Amino acid sequence: MSELSAGFLKNIKRVKKMTDSQEEVGAMTPLQLYERLNAQGEQVRCLKTAKAEKAEIDVAVQLLLKLKTDYKHLTGQDYKAGCPPPENVVNQDNGAATDGIDEEDNVDPWNVSTSNAKGVDYDKLIVRFGSSKIETELVDRIEKVTGQKPHRFLRRGIFFSHRDMHQVLDAYEKNKSFYLYTGRGPSSEAMHVGHLIPFIFTKWLQDVFDIPLVIQLTDDEKYLWKDLAIEECHRFAVENAKDIIACGFDVNKTFIFSDFDYMGSSPEFYRNVVKIQKHVTYNQVKGIFGFTDSDCIGKISFPAIQAAPSFSNSFPQIFGGRKDVQCLIPCAIDQDPYFRMTRDVAPRIGYPKPALLHSSFFPALQGAQTKMSASDANSSIFLTDTPKQIKNKINKHAFSGGKDTIEEHRKFGGNPDVDVSFMYLTFFLDDDEQLEKIKQDYSSGALLTGELKKILIETLQPMIAQHQERRKQVTEETVKQFMTPRPLNFKL
Ligand code: TRP
C-alpha cells in the first residue's frame, strides 16, 4: 500500500447514523463531513441573506446543528470553519483506535500549534505521518560515511525524523551520489533565526557530502496564499536569497531560484509540473492539504510546483537531462505533506522517490506551543535585530521555566524542558559539555533565569552580528550569480 493510500484508509471511520435528511453521514470521512458542514453553513447564510421563510431557515439550521453533532462524534473535536480536521483524526469515545494521534497537536504547512508547553509531541507525529525516527544508529552511520562529527542538530534530535536516509547512504557508499533540495516561502523581507535552521543544516550537508543543492523560493505560493502583489513576493524572494547566501553556500554548487523566474524559463521544469498534476486527483490534494471548494485553483495545483524540484531532470543545466539522480530534502516537518504526495507520484512517472530529513520547529519566544512567526515582532528574533533589541526581547519575552522567587528557584530548581532560553541554546550553543552543565545547574537551581538568559543573549548577539556582516558582503551581482541557471561543479 502506498504511503498516501494508507493515510486515506485510516481516514475512513464510519459512524452508523443517519441524519434527519437521511444523508448517510456514516460513509463520510472527517474531511468530507467537514466540507458538508461548510456547505450547510453557507446555505444557512444564503437563506438568511435572501430573507427566506423562517420555517425554511429553521430546517437548514437544524440540519447544521445535527451535522455539527455528528462531526464532534466522528472526530472528537468541535467543528470550526476554516480549520479542517487533521489527518486520520478519530474520536476516542467512539472506541476507535487513535493510533497515537495527539488531538492537541496541529501541524500542517500553514499552522503549527499544541497545548503542550514542551512543544509538539514529535514521536506521535512520526507515527501519524508514517516516517522513521532518526535513531542514534543513523547518526553514527552518517558520521562513519562522512568522517565528520555529526551536526548538533543531529546529535540533539532537532532533525528527528527521516524517509529513506539509509538507502541514500547505501548508494553513497557505493559511490552513487545525490543532490539536496530545500526551499523557502518568501512571505516578507524579515527573516528570523528560526528560518535559518534548515539552511544551516543544509549547508553542513552540502559541505560534508560535497554535493549540489537547489533552493526553491516559492514566491508564487506566497502570492496565492497571502494578500501580496506578485512584484512584492518576487522582491522578497531576492531579499531572502541574500540571507540564505549569507549562510555560506558554495556558489559553484548551489542554484537558488524564484518560481516566477524559473518556471517560465525552463520547459523541463514545467513538463514535470504538468506530469505531476496529471497524476494527482483533486480528491487526493483535498485529503492531504485540507483544501476546500472555495480555495482558488492556484492553491490546488501549487503542490505540483513544490514537488517538481525533487526530480533531477527539472534541472537539465545541472544534471544534463538525467532523471535518476537521487534527491534528499532537508525541511521542517510541516512541509512533509508536499513530499508524501511527491513520493506517491514519483514511481508512477518513472522517477526515484526523494528522501527526507525532518526538523522540529523553532519555538516562539513565548513558548513551544507554537513556532516563531515573522508577522509577530515580539515572538521572534529577527536577523536584522540590534544587540540591544536581542537583549530586550529575550529578557522581556522569553518564556521561563524558572520559579517565581529566587528562594523557590534555589530550592526547587528550574525546568529546562519548557524554558525557551534553554531550548534556543540547544539550537545554537555547539559545546555539548557546556550545554549539559547549564542544564544541570538550571535544574538544580544553581543557575538563575536571569543568568541563563544572559548566556543566550551572549550567544545570539555575536551570531546575528556575524550574519549581518556576511549579508552586507552579498552584492546584487552575487545574488544574480546564484540565481542564474548554469552548470554546477560536482561529480556524481
Ligand atoms: N513551502 C515552503 C515554505 O512556505 C517553501 C519550500 C518550497 C520548501 N520548497 C521546499 C521548504 C522544499 C522546504 C523544502 O516555506
Short mmCIF file of C-alpha atoms and ligand atoms in Angstrom, two decimals:
data_model
loop_
_atom_site.label_atom_id
_atom_site.label_comp_id
_atom_site.label_asym_id
_atom_site.label_seq_id
_atom_site.Cartn_x
_atom_site.Cartn_y
_atom_site.Cartn_z
CA MET A 1 0.00 0.00 0.00
CA SER A 2 1.37 3.43 -0.81
CA GLU A 3 2.09 5.94 1.96
CA LEU A 4 -0.73 8.03 0.62
CA SER A 5 -3.47 5.44 0.46
CA ALA A 6 -2.53 4.22 3.93
CA GLY A 7 -3.41 7.69 5.15
CA PHE A 8 -6.65 7.70 3.22
CA LEU A 9 -7.85 4.36 4.51
CA LYS A 10 -7.14 5.32 8.10
CA ASN A 11 -9.24 8.40 7.49
CA ILE A 12 -12.33 6.40 6.77
CA LYS A 13 -14.16 5.95 10.03
CA ARG A 14 -17.78 5.06 9.74
CA VAL A 15 -20.50 6.28 12.05
CA LYS A 16 -23.63 4.20 11.83
CA LYS A 17 -26.09 7.01 11.97
CA MET A 18 -28.38 8.80 9.61
CA THR A 19 -29.10 12.48 9.71
CA ASP A 20 -32.63 13.89 9.64
CA SER A 21 -32.27 14.48 5.95
CA GLN A 22 -31.40 10.81 5.50
CA GLU A 23 -27.91 11.70 4.33
CA GLU A 24 -25.51 8.93 5.10
CA VAL A 25 -23.00 10.73 7.28
CA GLY A 26 -21.74 7.29 8.21
CA ALA A 27 -19.97 6.89 4.89
CA MET A 28 -18.17 10.21 5.20
CA THR A 29 -14.57 10.79 6.17
CA PRO A 30 -13.96 13.60 8.69
CA LEU A 31 -12.88 15.82 5.81
CA GLN A 32 -16.00 15.09 3.76
CA LEU A 33 -18.18 15.79 6.76
CA TYR A 34 -16.23 18.99 7.36
CA GLU A 35 -16.93 20.08 3.79
CA ARG A 36 -20.58 19.11 4.09
CA LEU A 37 -20.69 21.37 7.17
CA ASN A 38 -19.05 24.24 5.27
CA ALA A 39 -21.67 23.91 2.56
CA GLN A 40 -24.52 23.77 5.06
CA GLY A 41 -23.20 26.88 6.85
CA GLU A 42 -23.08 28.63 3.50
CA GLN A 43 -26.68 27.61 2.79
CA VAL A 44 -27.90 28.98 6.11
CA ARG A 45 -26.14 32.27 5.39
CA CYS A 46 -27.68 32.45 1.91
CA LEU A 47 -31.18 31.77 3.21
CA LYS A 48 -30.79 34.48 5.84
CA THR A 49 -29.41 36.98 3.34
CA ALA A 50 -32.24 36.18 0.96
CA LYS A 51 -34.70 36.66 3.87
CA ALA A 52 -36.22 33.22 3.29
CA GLU A 53 -39.23 31.87 5.23
CA LYS A 54 -38.48 31.28 8.91
CA ALA A 55 -39.55 27.65 8.68
CA GLU A 56 -37.14 27.05 5.83
CA ILE A 57 -34.27 28.67 7.72
CA ASP A 58 -35.12 26.61 10.81
CA VAL A 59 -34.86 23.35 8.87
CA ALA A 60 -31.46 24.35 7.49
CA VAL A 61 -30.23 25.40 10.93
CA GLN A 62 -31.46 22.14 12.47
CA LEU A 63 -29.51 20.17 9.88
CA LEU A 64 -26.44 22.31 10.52
CA LEU A 65 -26.61 21.56 14.23
CA LYS A 66 -27.14 17.89 13.53
CA LEU A 67 -24.08 17.78 11.28
CA LYS A 68 -22.05 19.55 13.96
CA THR A 69 -23.01 16.89 16.49
CA ASP A 70 -22.08 14.16 14.03
CA TYR A 71 -18.76 15.89 13.39
CA LYS A 72 -18.00 16.03 17.09
CA HIS A 73 -18.94 12.40 17.39
CA LEU A 74 -16.76 11.38 14.45
CA THR A 75 -13.68 13.45 15.25
CA GLY A 76 -13.95 14.18 18.96
CA GLN A 77 -13.49 17.85 18.12
CA ASP A 78 -15.76 20.83 17.67
CA TYR A 79 -16.33 21.91 14.08
CA LYS A 80 -14.59 25.20 13.33
CA ALA A 81 -14.94 26.92 9.96
CA GLY A 82 -11.53 27.38 8.36
CA CYS A 83 -9.97 24.53 10.40
CA PRO A 84 -10.19 21.24 8.50
CA PRO A 85 -9.80 18.12 10.62
CA PRO A 86 -6.23 16.85 10.99
CA GLU A 87 -5.27 13.72 9.07
CA ASN A 88 -6.53 10.42 10.49
CA VAL A 89 -8.45 12.05 13.29
CA VAL A 90 -10.89 9.71 15.05
CA ASN A 91 -12.80 10.04 18.28
CA GLN A 92 -11.53 8.09 21.28
CA ASP A 93 -15.05 7.98 22.75
CA ASN A 94 -16.07 6.10 19.67
CA GLY A 95 -13.96 3.21 20.82
CA ALA A 96 -11.75 3.63 17.79
CA ALA A 97 -8.01 3.19 17.92
CA THR A 98 -6.34 6.59 17.97
CA ASP A 99 -3.06 5.26 16.55
CA GLY A 100 -1.09 7.71 18.60
CA ILE A 101 -2.76 10.92 17.50
CA ASP A 102 -2.40 13.82 19.84
CA GLU A 103 -5.62 15.73 19.38
CA GLU A 104 -3.98 18.87 20.72
CA ASP A 105 -1.20 18.99 18.12
CA ASN A 106 -2.00 20.73 14.88
CA VAL A 107 0.72 20.52 12.22
CA ASP A 108 0.32 21.31 8.53
CA PRO A 109 2.16 23.58 6.08
CA TRP A 110 0.24 26.62 7.35
CA ASN A 111 -0.33 26.02 11.07
CA VAL A 112 1.67 24.68 13.95
CA SER A 113 0.26 24.63 17.45
CA THR A 114 -0.06 22.44 20.52
CA SER A 115 -1.35 22.84 24.05
CA ASN A 116 1.79 21.24 25.49
CA ALA A 117 4.42 23.63 26.91
CA LYS A 118 7.20 21.23 25.89
CA GLY A 119 6.07 21.60 22.30
CA VAL A 120 4.65 19.22 19.72
CA ASP A 121 4.91 15.51 20.53
CA TYR A 122 7.30 14.53 17.76
CA ASP A 123 7.21 10.78 18.40
CA LYS A 124 3.47 10.83 17.80
CA LEU A 125 3.96 12.90 14.68
CA ILE A 126 6.30 10.21 13.31
CA VAL A 127 3.55 7.64 13.77
CA ARG A 128 0.92 9.92 12.28
CA PHE A 129 3.00 10.86 9.22
CA GLY A 130 4.41 7.35 8.80
CA SER A 131 8.05 8.49 8.70
CA SER A 132 11.00 6.96 10.59
CA LYS A 133 12.74 8.21 13.69
CA ILE A 134 16.37 9.28 13.35
CA GLU A 135 17.91 6.79 15.74
CA THR A 136 21.44 7.04 17.19
CA GLU A 137 22.39 4.29 14.77
CA LEU A 138 21.59 6.53 11.78
CA VAL A 139 23.51 9.44 13.29
CA ASP A 140 26.52 7.14 13.86
CA ARG A 141 26.25 5.94 10.30
CA ILE A 142 26.27 9.48 8.91
CA GLU A 143 29.40 10.09 10.98
CA LYS A 144 31.05 6.96 9.60
CA VAL A 145 30.15 7.68 5.97
CA THR A 146 31.22 11.34 6.04
CA GLY A 147 34.08 11.07 8.52
CA GLN A 148 32.73 14.21 10.23
CA LYS A 149 31.31 14.82 13.69
CA PRO A 150 27.52 14.94 13.26
CA HIS A 151 26.00 18.41 13.32
CA ARG A 152 24.49 19.42 16.69
CA PHE A 153 21.03 19.36 15.06
CA LEU A 154 21.55 15.61 14.56
CA ARG A 155 23.28 14.98 17.89
CA ARG A 156 20.41 16.66 19.73
CA GLY A 157 17.46 15.29 17.80
CA ILE A 158 16.48 18.67 16.28
CA PHE A 159 16.39 16.81 12.96
CA PHE A 160 14.43 13.88 14.34
CA SER A 161 12.66 12.08 11.50
CA HIS A 162 13.52 10.82 8.01
CA ARG A 163 12.38 8.90 4.97
CA ASP A 164 14.81 6.56 3.16
CA MET A 165 18.01 8.07 4.56
CA HIS A 166 19.55 4.59 4.88
CA GLN A 167 19.06 4.00 1.16
CA VAL A 168 20.75 7.31 0.37
CA LEU A 169 23.75 6.28 2.47
CA ASP A 170 23.84 2.75 0.96
CA ALA A 171 24.08 4.28 -2.51
CA TYR A 172 26.57 6.94 -1.43
CA GLU A 173 28.84 4.23 -0.04
CA LYS A 174 28.74 2.64 -3.47
CA ASN A 175 29.82 5.96 -4.99
CA LYS A 176 26.32 6.88 -6.14
CA SER A 177 25.89 10.50 -5.16
CA PHE A 178 22.76 12.59 -4.65
CA TYR A 179 21.64 16.21 -4.58
CA LEU A 180 19.97 18.39 -1.97
CA TYR A 181 16.74 20.34 -2.37
CA THR A 182 15.26 22.77 0.12
CA GLY A 183 13.27 25.99 -0.05
CA ARG A 184 11.60 28.96 1.48
CA GLY A 185 8.30 30.76 1.02
CA PRO A 186 9.24 34.45 0.83
CA SER A 187 6.30 35.99 2.69
CA SER A 188 8.20 39.06 3.93
CA GLU A 189 11.55 40.75 3.88
CA ALA A 190 12.08 39.91 7.53
CA MET A 191 13.61 36.54 8.27
CA HIS A 192 14.07 35.33 11.83
CA VAL A 193 16.54 32.92 13.40
CA GLY A 194 14.07 30.03 13.10
CA HIS A 195 14.12 30.37 9.32
CA LEU A 196 17.85 29.67 9.32
CA ILE A 197 17.59 26.17 10.85
CA PRO A 198 17.05 24.23 7.59
CA PHE A 199 19.64 26.36 5.79
CA ILE A 200 22.33 25.98 8.47
CA PHE A 201 21.80 22.24 8.33
CA THR A 202 21.66 22.07 4.53
CA LYS A 203 24.95 23.99 4.33
CA TRP A 204 26.52 21.39 6.63
CA LEU A 205 25.16 18.55 4.47
CA GLN A 206 26.49 20.21 1.33
CA ASP A 207 29.94 20.51 2.91
CA VAL A 208 30.24 17.01 4.37
CA PHE A 209 28.81 15.17 1.35
CA ASP A 210 30.20 17.59 -1.24
CA ILE A 211 27.05 17.65 -3.36
CA PRO A 212 24.96 20.09 -5.43
CA LEU A 213 21.99 21.94 -3.96
CA VAL A 214 18.88 23.60 -5.37
CA ILE A 215 16.88 26.11 -3.31
CA GLN A 216 13.32 26.92 -4.35
CA LEU A 217 11.89 30.33 -3.42
CA THR A 218 8.13 29.90 -3.74
CA ASP A 219 7.15 33.50 -4.46
CA ASP A 220 4.17 32.07 -6.40
CA GLU A 221 2.98 30.20 -3.29
CA LYS A 222 3.07 33.36 -1.19
CA TYR A 223 1.20 35.31 -3.87
CA LEU A 224 -1.51 32.64 -3.86
CA TRP A 225 -1.83 32.39 -0.09
CA LYS A 226 -1.23 35.95 1.12
CA ASP A 227 -2.59 39.34 0.33
CA LEU A 228 0.53 40.42 -1.57
CA ALA A 229 1.32 41.64 -5.09
CA ILE A 230 3.39 39.48 -7.43
CA GLU A 231 6.14 42.13 -7.51
CA GLU A 232 6.34 42.18 -3.72
CA CYS A 233 6.65 38.40 -3.47
CA HIS A 234 9.35 38.38 -6.10
CA ARG A 235 11.24 41.16 -4.32
CA PHE A 236 11.02 39.25 -1.02
CA ALA A 237 12.44 36.21 -2.81
CA VAL A 238 15.51 38.18 -3.88
CA GLU A 239 15.92 39.77 -0.43
CA ASN A 240 15.57 36.40 1.30
CA ALA A 241 18.11 34.92 -1.11
CA LYS A 242 20.68 37.32 0.39
CA ASP A 243 20.08 35.95 3.90
CA ILE A 244 20.27 32.43 2.55
CA ILE A 245 23.52 33.12 0.69
CA ALA A 246 24.91 34.65 3.92
CA CYS A 247 24.68 31.14 5.46
CA GLY A 248 27.79 30.36 3.43
CA PHE A 249 26.62 28.26 0.47
CA ASP A 250 29.16 27.45 -2.24
CA VAL A 251 28.20 29.35 -5.40
CA ASN A 252 29.75 26.63 -7.56
CA LYS A 253 27.45 24.01 -6.10
CA THR A 254 24.23 25.95 -5.41
CA PHE A 255 21.34 27.10 -7.60
CA ILE A 256 18.74 29.38 -5.98
CA PHE A 257 15.59 30.09 -7.99
CA SER A 258 12.39 32.08 -7.80
CA ASP A 259 9.41 30.12 -9.15
CA PHE A 260 8.22 33.18 -11.05
CA ASP A 261 11.55 33.35 -12.87
CA TYR A 262 12.47 29.72 -13.31
CA MET A 263 9.09 28.13 -14.16
CA GLY A 264 8.71 30.34 -17.21
CA SER A 265 12.24 29.80 -18.44
CA SER A 266 12.57 26.05 -18.09
CA PRO A 267 10.48 23.77 -20.33
CA GLU A 268 11.83 20.74 -18.46
CA PHE A 269 10.67 22.06 -15.10
CA TYR A 270 7.22 22.87 -16.42
CA ARG A 271 6.88 19.45 -18.06
CA ASN A 272 7.49 17.82 -14.68
CA VAL A 273 4.93 20.11 -13.05
CA VAL A 274 2.31 19.01 -15.57
CA LYS A 275 3.27 15.32 -15.24
CA ILE A 276 2.71 15.59 -11.51
CA GLN A 277 -0.56 17.45 -11.99
CA LYS A 278 -1.82 14.65 -14.23
CA HIS A 279 -1.14 12.03 -11.56
CA VAL A 280 -2.75 13.62 -8.51
CA THR A 281 -6.51 13.98 -8.21
CA TYR A 282 -8.42 16.82 -6.57
CA ASN A 283 -9.67 14.33 -4.04
CA GLN A 284 -6.10 13.45 -3.08
CA VAL A 285 -4.93 17.04 -2.51
CA LYS A 286 -8.10 17.73 -0.55
CA GLY A 287 -7.24 14.79 1.67
CA ILE A 288 -3.60 15.81 2.08
CA PHE A 289 -3.89 19.59 2.39
CA GLY A 290 -7.47 20.15 3.51
CA PHE A 291 -8.33 22.34 0.50
CA THR A 292 -12.00 23.17 0.20
CA ASP A 293 -14.28 24.09 -2.67
CA SER A 294 -13.69 27.77 -2.04
CA ASP A 295 -9.90 27.62 -2.41
CA CYS A 296 -8.65 29.09 -5.69
CA ILE A 297 -7.38 26.65 -8.30
CA GLY A 298 -3.88 28.14 -7.98
CA LYS A 299 -3.58 26.69 -4.49
CA ILE A 300 -4.94 23.36 -5.60
CA SER A 301 -2.32 22.93 -8.30
CA PHE A 302 0.56 24.52 -6.37
CA PRO A 303 1.77 21.30 -4.66
CA ALA A 304 2.98 20.07 -8.07
CA ILE A 305 5.32 23.08 -8.24
CA GLN A 306 6.86 22.32 -4.86
CA ALA A 307 7.18 18.66 -5.89
CA ALA A 308 8.96 19.23 -9.23
CA PRO A 309 12.44 20.15 -7.86
CA SER A 310 12.57 16.66 -6.29
CA PHE A 311 13.28 15.28 -9.78
CA SER A 312 16.71 15.83 -11.26
CA ASN A 313 15.57 16.36 -14.86
CA SER A 314 13.82 19.56 -13.72
CA PHE A 315 17.37 20.99 -13.88
CA PRO A 316 18.94 19.92 -17.18
CA GLN A 317 21.60 22.65 -16.89
CA ILE A 318 22.81 20.89 -13.73
CA PHE A 319 22.12 17.20 -14.35
CA GLY A 320 22.29 17.12 -18.13
CA GLY A 321 18.86 15.57 -18.57
CA ARG A 322 19.46 12.68 -16.15
CA LYS A 323 16.24 11.74 -14.40
CA ASP A 324 17.66 9.23 -11.94
CA VAL A 325 19.75 11.35 -9.59
CA GLN A 326 18.55 10.76 -6.02
CA CYS A 327 17.21 13.82 -4.17
CA LEU A 328 17.43 14.46 -0.41
CA ILE A 329 15.18 17.14 1.11
CA PRO A 330 16.02 18.69 4.48
CA CYS A 331 12.93 20.56 5.72
CA ALA A 332 10.76 21.29 8.74
CA ILE A 333 8.22 18.51 9.38
CA ASP A 334 5.28 20.76 8.42
CA GLN A 335 6.40 20.51 4.76
CA ASP A 336 6.04 16.73 4.77
CA PRO A 337 2.54 16.68 3.19
CA TYR A 338 4.06 18.06 -0.05
CA PHE A 339 6.60 15.30 -0.13
CA ARG A 340 4.25 12.48 0.83
CA MET A 341 2.40 13.48 -2.31
CA THR A 342 5.67 13.67 -4.29
CA ARG A 343 6.78 10.22 -3.14
CA ASP A 344 3.42 8.76 -4.08
CA VAL A 345 3.64 10.17 -7.60
CA ALA A 346 7.36 9.50 -8.27
CA PRO A 347 7.30 5.79 -9.21
CA ARG A 348 4.22 6.33 -11.38
CA ILE A 349 6.06 8.84 -13.55
CA GLY A 350 9.31 6.87 -13.60
CA TYR A 351 11.38 8.86 -11.09
CA PRO A 352 13.07 7.92 -7.80
CA LYS A 353 11.29 8.99 -4.61
CA PRO A 354 13.01 11.86 -2.81
CA ALA A 355 14.44 11.04 0.63
CA LEU A 356 13.77 13.39 3.54
CA LEU A 357 15.24 14.70 6.77
CA HIS A 358 12.68 16.44 9.01
CA SER A 359 13.38 19.06 11.66
CA SER A 360 11.31 20.05 14.65
CA PHE A 361 10.09 23.66 14.95
CA PHE A 362 11.92 26.60 16.34
CA PRO A 363 9.75 27.75 19.24
CA ALA A 364 8.33 31.25 19.63
CA LEU A 365 9.80 33.34 22.46
CA GLN A 366 6.51 32.95 24.30
CA GLY A 367 6.83 29.16 24.44
CA ALA A 368 6.92 25.95 22.46
CA GLN A 369 3.14 25.84 21.90
CA THR A 370 3.77 27.49 18.57
CA LYS A 371 6.62 28.25 16.22
CA MET A 372 8.18 31.62 15.58
CA SER A 373 6.16 33.84 13.33
CA ALA A 374 7.54 36.60 11.14
CA SER A 375 4.29 38.54 11.48
CA ASP A 376 4.59 38.92 15.26
CA ALA A 377 7.68 41.03 16.06
CA ASN A 378 7.72 40.02 19.71
CA SER A 379 7.59 36.29 19.01
CA SER A 380 10.81 36.29 17.03
CA ILE A 381 14.43 37.33 16.94
CA PHE A 382 14.98 38.81 13.50
CA LEU A 383 18.17 38.63 11.52
CA THR A 384 18.08 42.44 11.44
CA ASP A 385 17.77 42.90 15.24
CA THR A 386 20.41 45.00 17.00
CA PRO A 387 22.28 43.63 20.06
CA LYS A 388 20.04 45.80 22.23
CA GLN A 389 16.82 44.50 20.66
CA ILE A 390 18.02 40.92 21.10
CA LYS A 391 18.75 41.57 24.77
CA ASN A 392 15.40 43.25 25.41
CA LYS A 393 13.33 40.65 23.60
CA ILE A 394 14.92 37.77 25.46
CA ASN A 395 14.72 39.46 28.83
CA LYS A 396 11.14 40.59 28.30
CA HIS A 397 9.53 37.83 26.28
CA ALA A 398 11.46 34.54 26.51
CA PHE A 399 9.20 32.13 28.40
CA SER A 400 10.94 30.96 31.55
CA GLY A 401 10.88 27.57 33.23
CA GLY A 402 12.24 29.18 36.38
CA LYS A 403 10.44 29.64 39.68
CA ASP A 404 8.73 32.84 40.76
CA THR A 405 11.15 33.84 43.51
CA ILE A 406 14.89 33.35 43.86
CA GLU A 407 14.35 31.40 47.11
CA GLU A 408 11.98 28.95 45.45
CA HIS A 409 14.20 28.66 42.39
CA ARG A 410 17.26 27.83 44.53
CA LYS A 411 15.22 25.28 46.46
CA PHE A 412 13.32 23.52 43.64
CA GLY A 413 15.31 24.41 40.53
CA GLY A 414 14.02 25.41 37.06
CA ASN A 415 12.50 23.30 34.29
CA PRO A 416 14.69 23.38 31.16
CA ASP A 417 12.11 21.34 29.19
CA VAL A 418 9.73 24.30 28.93
CA ASP A 419 12.29 27.10 29.17
CA VAL A 420 12.61 28.88 25.82
CA SER A 421 16.09 30.31 26.53
CA PHE A 422 17.37 26.82 27.22
CA MET A 423 15.64 25.48 24.08
CA TYR A 424 17.31 28.18 21.97
CA LEU A 425 20.71 27.23 23.43
CA THR A 426 20.15 23.63 22.29
CA PHE A 427 19.83 25.03 18.75
CA PHE A 428 22.79 27.41 18.84
CA LEU A 429 25.33 26.53 21.54
CA ASP A 430 27.61 24.00 19.92
CA ASP A 431 29.55 22.84 23.00
CA ASP A 432 27.81 19.69 24.33
CA GLU A 433 29.55 19.74 27.71
CA GLN A 434 28.75 23.37 28.35
CA LEU A 435 25.11 22.80 27.39
CA GLU A 436 24.84 19.80 29.72
CA LYS A 437 26.33 21.79 32.59
CA ILE A 438 23.83 24.61 32.00
CA LYS A 439 21.02 22.07 32.08
CA GLN A 440 22.23 20.53 35.34
CA ASP A 441 22.77 23.90 37.00
CA TYR A 442 19.41 25.25 35.91
CA SER A 443 17.58 22.14 37.06
CA SER A 444 19.32 22.19 40.43
CA GLY A 445 18.64 25.89 40.97
CA ALA A 446 22.32 26.87 40.93
CA LEU A 447 21.71 28.87 37.73
CA LEU A 448 19.03 31.58 37.82
CA THR A 449 16.74 32.54 34.92
CA GLY A 450 18.47 35.91 34.50
CA GLU A 451 21.82 34.16 34.25
CA LEU A 452 20.51 31.65 31.73
CA LYS A 453 19.09 34.47 29.62
CA LYS A 454 22.43 36.25 29.75
CA ILE A 455 24.18 33.18 28.31
CA LEU A 456 21.64 33.07 25.48
CA ILE A 457 21.96 36.80 24.79
CA GLU A 458 25.74 36.46 24.61
CA THR A 459 25.41 33.51 22.24
CA LEU A 460 22.93 35.16 19.88
CA GLN A 461 24.35 38.69 19.71
CA PRO A 462 27.65 37.75 18.02
CA MET A 463 25.92 35.10 15.88
CA ILE A 464 23.43 37.62 14.46
CA ALA A 465 26.08 40.35 14.11
CA GLN A 466 28.22 37.97 12.05
CA HIS A 467 25.24 37.08 9.90
CA GLN A 468 24.59 40.78 9.26
CA GLU A 469 28.25 41.27 8.35
CA ARG A 470 28.15 38.38 5.86
CA ARG A 471 24.85 39.60 4.41
CA LYS A 472 26.40 43.02 3.77
CA GLN A 473 29.03 41.33 1.60
CA VAL A 474 26.31 39.81 -0.62
CA THR A 475 26.02 42.11 -3.63
CA GLU A 476 23.31 42.18 -6.33
CA GLU A 477 25.94 40.60 -8.56
CA THR A 478 26.39 37.67 -6.13
CA VAL A 479 22.62 37.13 -5.98
CA LYS A 480 22.48 37.11 -9.76
CA GLN A 481 25.23 34.51 -9.91
CA PHE A 482 23.41 32.16 -7.52
CA MET A 483 20.11 32.69 -9.33
CA THR A 484 21.32 32.14 -12.90
CA PRO A 485 20.56 28.68 -14.34
CA ARG A 486 24.01 27.22 -15.07
CA PRO A 487 26.06 24.04 -14.70
CA LEU A 488 27.29 23.30 -11.17
CA ASN A 489 30.62 21.89 -10.14
CA PHE A 490 30.43 18.31 -8.82
CA LYS A 491 30.84 14.70 -9.83
CA LEU A 492 28.09 12.16 -9.44
N1 TRP B 1 6.57 25.86 1.14
C1 TRP B 1 7.79 26.26 1.80
C2 TRP B 1 7.51 27.46 2.72
O1 TRP B 1 6.46 28.03 2.72
C3 TRP B 1 8.88 26.60 0.81
C4 TRP B 1 9.51 25.40 0.16
C5 TRP B 1 9.48 25.11 -1.19
C6 TRP B 1 10.27 24.38 0.77
N2 TRP B 1 10.17 24.00 -1.44
C7 TRP B 1 10.68 23.49 -0.29
C8 TRP B 1 10.67 24.12 2.08
C9 TRP B 1 11.45 22.38 -0.01
C10 TRP B 1 11.44 23.00 2.33
C11 TRP B 1 11.83 22.12 1.29
O2 TRP B 1 8.39 27.85 3.46
#
